[in-house]
Amino acid sequence: MDNKLLTLIENDASLTNEQLAVMLGKEKEEISDLIRQYEKDGVILGRKALIDWDKTDREYVTAFIE
């Protein structure tokens, strides 16, 4: 298992397979195959963006009711 690849993806899911290949000294196809296999095996569960909603104009309310 390529822990360096998984760490890079975890830290920045927007990296392309080409960027990952350059960073790891591997071929783009090898990275694609690894990611596909990790997704199939459930090692990579998904990718998502984290949004700082406080820096947007979205209005919302959070309420805690006991």
mmCIF file with all atom_site columns, C-alpha atoms in Angstrom:
data_model
loop_
_atom_site.group_PDB
_atom_site.id
_atom_site.type_symbol
_atom_site.label_atom_id
_atom_site.label_alt_id
_atom_site.label_comp_id
_atom_site.label_asym_id
_atom_site.label_entity_id
_atom_site.label_seq_id
_atom_site.pdbx_PDB_ins_code
_atom_site.Cartn_x
_atom_site.Cartn_y
_atom_site.Cartn_z
_atom_site.occupancy
_atom_site.B_iso_or_equiv
_atom_site.pdbx_formal_charge
_atom_site.auth_seq_id
_atom_site.auth_comp_id
_atom_site.auth_asym_id
_atom_site.auth_atom_id
_atom_site.pdbx_PDB_model_num
ATOM 1  C CA . MET A 1 1  ? 0.000   0.000  0.000   1.00 0.00 ? 1  MET A CA 1
ATOM 2  C CA . ASP A 1 2  ? 1.324   3.421  -0.935  1.00 0.00 ? 2  ASP A CA 1
ATOM 3  C CA . ASN A 1 3  ? 0.946   5.483  2.249   1.00 0.00 ? 3  ASN A CA 1
ATOM 4  C CA . LYS A 1 4  ? 2.613   8.537  0.664   1.00 0.00 ? 4  LYS A CA 1
ATOM 5  C CA . LEU A 1 5  ? -0.030  8.590  -2.061  1.00 0.00 ? 5  LEU A CA 1
ATOM 6  C CA . LEU A 1 6  ? -2.850  8.231  0.444   1.00 0.00 ? 6  LEU A CA 1
ATOM 7  C CA . THR A 1 7  ? -1.416  11.004 2.633   1.00 0.00 ? 7  THR A CA 1
ATOM 8  C CA . LEU A 1 8  ? -1.139  13.375 -0.326  1.00 0.00 ? 8  LEU A CA 1
ATOM 9  C CA . ILE A 1 9  ? -4.744  12.667 -1.342  1.00 0.00 ? 9  ILE A CA 1
ATOM 10 C CA . GLU A 1 10 ? -5.961  13.095 2.227   1.00 0.00 ? 10 GLU A CA 1
ATOM 11 C CA . ASN A 1 11 ? -4.193  16.455 2.553   1.00 0.00 ? 11 ASN A CA 1
ATOM 12 C CA . ASP A 1 12 ? -5.293  17.788 -0.849  1.00 0.00 ? 12 ASP A CA 1
ATOM 13 C CA . ALA A 1 13 ? -7.954  15.852 -2.741  1.00 0.00 ? 13 ALA A CA 1
ATOM 14 C CA . SER A 1 14 ? -7.774  18.345 -5.625  1.00 0.00 ? 14 SER A CA 1
ATOM 15 C CA . LEU A 1 15 ? -4.366  17.077 -6.788  1.00 0.00 ? 15 LEU A CA 1
ATOM 16 C CA . THR A 1 16 ? -4.568  15.504 -10.228 1.00 0.00 ? 16 THR A CA 1
ATOM 17 C CA . ASN A 1 17 ? -3.185  12.073 -11.001 1.00 0.00 ? 17 ASN A CA 1
ATOM 18 C CA . GLU A 1 18 ? -0.508  13.783 -13.090 1.00 0.00 ? 18 GLU A CA 1
ATOM 19 C CA . GLN A 1 19 ? 0.532   15.996 -10.164 1.00 0.00 ? 19 GLN A CA 1
ATOM 20 C CA . LEU A 1 20 ? 0.586   13.003 -7.822  1.00 0.00 ? 20 LEU A CA 1
ATOM 21 C CA . ALA A 1 21 ? 2.715   11.038 -10.295 1.00 0.00 ? 21 ALA A CA 1
ATOM 22 C CA . VAL A 1 22 ? 5.288   13.830 -10.500 1.00 0.00 ? 22 VAL A CA 1
ATOM 23 C CA . MET A 1 23 ? 5.380   14.218 -6.724  1.00 0.00 ? 23 MET A CA 1
ATOM 24 C CA . LEU A 1 24 ? 5.881   10.478 -6.208  1.00 0.00 ? 24 LEU A CA 1
ATOM 25 C CA . GLY A 1 25 ? 8.134   9.781  -9.196  1.00 0.00 ? 25 GLY A CA 1
ATOM 26 C CA . LYS A 1 26 ? 5.631   7.365  -10.757 1.00 0.00 ? 26 LYS A CA 1
ATOM 27 C CA . GLU A 1 27 ? 3.728   7.104  -14.010 1.00 0.00 ? 27 GLU A CA 1
ATOM 28 C CA . LYS A 1 28 ? 0.290   8.723  -14.248 1.00 0.00 ? 28 LYS A CA 1
ATOM 29 C CA . GLU A 1 29 ? -1.267  5.389  -15.238 1.00 0.00 ? 29 GLU A CA 1
ATOM 30 C CA . GLU A 1 30 ? 0.188   3.697  -12.154 1.00 0.00 ? 30 GLU A CA 1
ATOM 31 C CA . ILE A 1 31 ? -1.354  6.378  -9.926  1.00 0.00 ? 31 ILE A CA 1
ATOM 32 C CA . SER A 1 32 ? -4.704  6.007  -11.707 1.00 0.00 ? 32 SER A CA 1
ATOM 33 C CA . ASP A 1 33 ? -4.609  2.242  -11.214 1.00 0.00 ? 33 ASP A CA 1
ATOM 34 C CA . LEU A 1 34 ? -3.699  2.566  -7.525  1.00 0.00 ? 34 LEU A CA 1
ATOM 35 C CA . ILE A 1 35 ? -6.473  5.082  -6.836  1.00 0.00 ? 35 ILE A CA 1
ATOM 36 C CA . ARG A 1 36 ? -9.023  2.973  -8.710  1.00 0.00 ? 36 ARG A CA 1
ATOM 37 C CA . GLN A 1 37 ? -8.011  -0.102 -6.682  1.00 0.00 ? 37 GLN A CA 1
ATOM 38 C CA . TYR A 1 38 ? -8.085  1.822  -3.373  1.00 0.00 ? 38 TYR A CA 1
ATOM 39 C CA . GLU A 1 39 ? -11.591 3.057  -4.194  1.00 0.00 ? 39 GLU A CA 1
ATOM 40 C CA . LYS A 1 40 ? -12.711 -0.464 -5.126  1.00 0.00 ? 40 LYS A CA 1
ATOM 41 C CA . ASP A 1 41 ? -11.235 -1.877 -1.894  1.00 0.00 ? 41 ASP A CA 1
ATOM 42 C CA . GLY A 1 42 ? -12.843 0.830  0.233   1.00 0.00 ? 42 GLY A CA 1
ATOM 43 C CA . VAL A 1 43 ? -9.511  2.351  1.292   1.00 0.00 ? 43 VAL A CA 1
ATOM 44 C CA . ILE A 1 44 ? -10.455 5.665  -0.330  1.00 0.00 ? 44 ILE A CA 1
ATOM 45 C CA . LEU A 1 45 ? -14.039 6.313  0.736   1.00 0.00 ? 45 LEU A CA 1
ATOM 46 C CA . GLY A 1 46 ? -14.519 9.587  -1.112  1.00 0.00 ? 46 GLY A CA 1
ATOM 47 C CA . ARG A 1 47 ? -13.147 13.050 -1.683  1.00 0.00 ? 47 ARG A CA 1
ATOM 48 C CA . LYS A 1 48 ? -14.652 16.306 -0.528  1.00 0.00 ? 48 LYS A CA 1
ATOM 49 C CA . ALA A 1 49 ? -13.987 19.990 -0.258  1.00 0.00 ? 49 ALA A CA 1
ATOM 50 C CA . LEU A 1 50 ? -13.997 21.782 3.091   1.00 0.00 ? 50 LEU A CA 1
ATOM 51 C CA . ILE A 1 51 ? -15.689 25.165 2.855   1.00 0.00 ? 51 ILE A CA 1
ATOM 52 C CA . ASP A 1 52 ? -15.233 28.004 5.330   1.00 0.00 ? 52 ASP A CA 1
ATOM 53 C CA . TRP A 1 53 ? -18.830 29.233 5.143   1.00 0.00 ? 53 TRP A CA 1
ATOM 54 C CA . ASP A 1 54 ? -17.998 32.187 7.400   1.00 0.00 ? 54 ASP A CA 1
ATOM 55 C CA . LYS A 1 55 ? -16.092 33.675 4.447   1.00 0.00 ? 55 LYS A CA 1
ATOM 56 C CA . THR A 1 56 ? -19.103 33.538 2.127   1.00 0.00 ? 56 THR A CA 1
ATOM 57 C CA . ASP A 1 57 ? -22.322 35.503 1.914   1.00 0.00 ? 57 ASP A CA 1
ATOM 58 C CA . ARG A 1 58 ? -24.454 32.457 2.760   1.00 0.00 ? 58 ARG A CA 1
ATOM 59 C CA . GLU A 1 59 ? -26.867 33.168 5.582   1.00 0.00 ? 59 GLU A CA 1
ATOM 60 C CA . TYR A 1 60 ? -27.720 30.358 7.952   1.00 0.00 ? 60 TYR A CA 1
ATOM 61 C CA . VAL A 1 61 ? -28.690 29.760 11.555  1.00 0.00 ? 61 VAL A CA 1
ATOM 62 C CA . THR A 1 62 ? -27.628 27.021 13.936  1.00 0.00 ? 62 THR A CA 1
ATOM 63 C CA . ALA A 1 63 ? -29.864 26.289 16.902  1.00 0.00 ? 63 ALA A CA 1
ATOM 64 C CA . PHE A 1 64 ? -29.416 23.954 19.840  1.00 0.00 ? 64 PHE A CA 1
ATOM 65 C CA . ILE A 1 65 ? -32.703 23.012 21.504  1.00 0.00 ? 65 ILE A CA 1
ATOM 66 C CA . GLU A 1 66 ? -32.888 21.139 24.781  1.00 0.00 ? 66 GLU A CA 1
#
